[in-house]
Coordinates of C-alpha atoms in Angstrom, one line a residue:
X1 CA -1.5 -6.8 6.4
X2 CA -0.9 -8.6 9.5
X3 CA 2.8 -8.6 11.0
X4 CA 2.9 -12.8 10.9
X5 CA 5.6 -13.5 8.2
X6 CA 5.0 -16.9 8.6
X7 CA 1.4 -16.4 7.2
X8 CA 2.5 -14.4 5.1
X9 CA 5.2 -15.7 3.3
X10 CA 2.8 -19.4 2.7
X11 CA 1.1 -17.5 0.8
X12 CA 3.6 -15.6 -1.2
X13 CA 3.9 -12.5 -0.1
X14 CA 6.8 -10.8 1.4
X15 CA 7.0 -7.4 3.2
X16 CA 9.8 -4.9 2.1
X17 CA 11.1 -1.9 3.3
X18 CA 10.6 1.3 0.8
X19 CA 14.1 3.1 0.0
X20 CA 13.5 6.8 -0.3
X21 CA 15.9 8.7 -2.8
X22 CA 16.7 11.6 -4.4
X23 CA 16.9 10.9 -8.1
X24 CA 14.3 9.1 -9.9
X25 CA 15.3 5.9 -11.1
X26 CA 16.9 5.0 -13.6
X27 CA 15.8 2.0 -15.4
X28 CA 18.4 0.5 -18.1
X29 CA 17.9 -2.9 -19.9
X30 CA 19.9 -4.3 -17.8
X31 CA 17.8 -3.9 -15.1
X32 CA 15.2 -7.0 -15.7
X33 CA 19.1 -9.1 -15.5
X34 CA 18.3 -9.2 -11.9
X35 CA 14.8 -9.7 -10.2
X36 CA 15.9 -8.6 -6.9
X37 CA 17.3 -5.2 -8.5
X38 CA 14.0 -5.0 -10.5
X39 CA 11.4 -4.6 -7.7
X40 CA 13.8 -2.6 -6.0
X41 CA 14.2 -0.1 -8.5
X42 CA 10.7 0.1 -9.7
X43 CA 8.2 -0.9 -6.9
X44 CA 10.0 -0.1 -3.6
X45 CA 11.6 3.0 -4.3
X46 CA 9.8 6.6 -3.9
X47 CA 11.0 10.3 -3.6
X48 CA 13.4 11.6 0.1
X49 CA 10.3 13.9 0.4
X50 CA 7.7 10.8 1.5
X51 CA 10.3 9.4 4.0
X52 CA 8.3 10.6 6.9
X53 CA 5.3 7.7 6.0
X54 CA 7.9 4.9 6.4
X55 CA 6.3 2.9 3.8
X56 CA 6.7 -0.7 4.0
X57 CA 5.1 -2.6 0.3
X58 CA 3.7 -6.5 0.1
X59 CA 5.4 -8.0 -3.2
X60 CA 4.0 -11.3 -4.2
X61 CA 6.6 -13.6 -6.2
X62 CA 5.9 -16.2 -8.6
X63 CA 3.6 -16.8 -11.8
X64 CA -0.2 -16.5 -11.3
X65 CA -1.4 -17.1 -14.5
X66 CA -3.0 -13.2 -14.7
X67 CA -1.8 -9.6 -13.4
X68 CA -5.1 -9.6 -11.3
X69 CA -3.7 -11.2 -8.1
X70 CA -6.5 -12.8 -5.4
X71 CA -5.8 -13.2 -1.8
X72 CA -7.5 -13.9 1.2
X73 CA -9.1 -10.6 2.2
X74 CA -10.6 -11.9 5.6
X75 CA -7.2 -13.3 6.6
X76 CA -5.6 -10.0 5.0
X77 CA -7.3 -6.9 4.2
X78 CA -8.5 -4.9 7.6
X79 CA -8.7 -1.1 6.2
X80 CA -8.0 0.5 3.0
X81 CA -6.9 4.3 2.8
X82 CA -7.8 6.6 0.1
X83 CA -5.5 9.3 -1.1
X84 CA -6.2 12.9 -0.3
X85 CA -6.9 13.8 -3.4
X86 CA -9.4 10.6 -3.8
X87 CA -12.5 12.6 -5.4
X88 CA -15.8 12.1 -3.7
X89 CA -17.4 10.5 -6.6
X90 CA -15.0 7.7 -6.3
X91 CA -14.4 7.4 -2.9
X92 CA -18.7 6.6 -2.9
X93 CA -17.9 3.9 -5.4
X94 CA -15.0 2.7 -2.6
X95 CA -17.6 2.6 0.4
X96 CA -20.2 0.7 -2.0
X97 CA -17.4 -1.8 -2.9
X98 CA -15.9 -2.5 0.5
X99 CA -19.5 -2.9 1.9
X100 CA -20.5 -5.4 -0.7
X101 CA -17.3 -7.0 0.3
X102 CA -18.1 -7.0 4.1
X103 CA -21.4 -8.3 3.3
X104 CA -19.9 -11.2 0.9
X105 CA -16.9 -12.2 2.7
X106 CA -18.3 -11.3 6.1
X107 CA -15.3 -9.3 6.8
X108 CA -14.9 -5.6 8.8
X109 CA -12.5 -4.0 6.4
X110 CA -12.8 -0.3 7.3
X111 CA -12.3 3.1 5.2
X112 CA -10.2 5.6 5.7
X113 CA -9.6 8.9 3.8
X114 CA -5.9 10.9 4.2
X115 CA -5.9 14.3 4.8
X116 CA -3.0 16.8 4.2
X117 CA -1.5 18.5 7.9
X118 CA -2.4 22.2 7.1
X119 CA 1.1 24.1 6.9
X120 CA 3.4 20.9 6.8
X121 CA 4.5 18.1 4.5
X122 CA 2.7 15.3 6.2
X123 CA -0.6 13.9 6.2
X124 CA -2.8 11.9 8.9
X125 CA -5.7 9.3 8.5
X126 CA -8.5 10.6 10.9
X127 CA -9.7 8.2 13.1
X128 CA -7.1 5.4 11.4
X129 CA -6.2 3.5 15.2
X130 CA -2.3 3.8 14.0
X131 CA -2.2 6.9 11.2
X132 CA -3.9 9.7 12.9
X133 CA -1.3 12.1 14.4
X134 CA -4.3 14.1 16.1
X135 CA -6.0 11.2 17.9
X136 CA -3.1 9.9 19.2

């Protein structure tokens, strides 16, 4: 996502900083009392161990009429990154999806795979222009 809040908050979306904590979370009824505590507790909030990736999430508010959000993917989307432990069949089906995309939308969203740091608690994104730690 582009770093244009203006842009970005038009269309509903709002960046947010990820809290990393120690315990998991503990969600209570009372919980949904308070929207902001909410997304806090259960979209922004991951374990002290994944504090090094200095996660920032896009949270879209309002009603939409279905779970399935769309967006602008030419004004929005520029890469997608799949997890380490993406398996090869699926990452395939990833490649044929964002190509079809390209193709459709004539867009240049590129993709990435992660890849754990051999002998550390960290992972880079080879050839990612911002994520890999050994191109830099």
């Amino acid at each position: 996502f582009p770093m244009n809040l203006e842009s970005m908050q038009a269309d509903n979306f709002h960046p947010m900083i990820v809290d990393y904590v120690e315990k998991y979370p503990e969600i209570t009824g009372q919980v949904f009392q308070n929207s902001g505590a909410t997304i806090r507790k259960i979209f922004l909030q991951k374990s002290k161990e994944w504090e090094y990736e200095k996660e920032c999430r896009i949270i879209r508010y309002g009603y939409f009429g279905t779970e399935f959000q769309t967006y602008e993917r030419g004004k929005y989307l520029s890469n997608v990154i799949a997890g380490m432990n993406c398996s090869n069949e699926y990452y395939g089906e990833l490649e044929l999806a964002i190509r079809d995309m390209n193709a459709q939308l004539g867009t240049h969203v590129e993709l990435y795979r992660a890849k754990k740091i051999p002998n550390h608690y960290a992972i880079t994104v080879p050839n990612h222009p911002r994520l890999d730690v050994y191109g830099k």
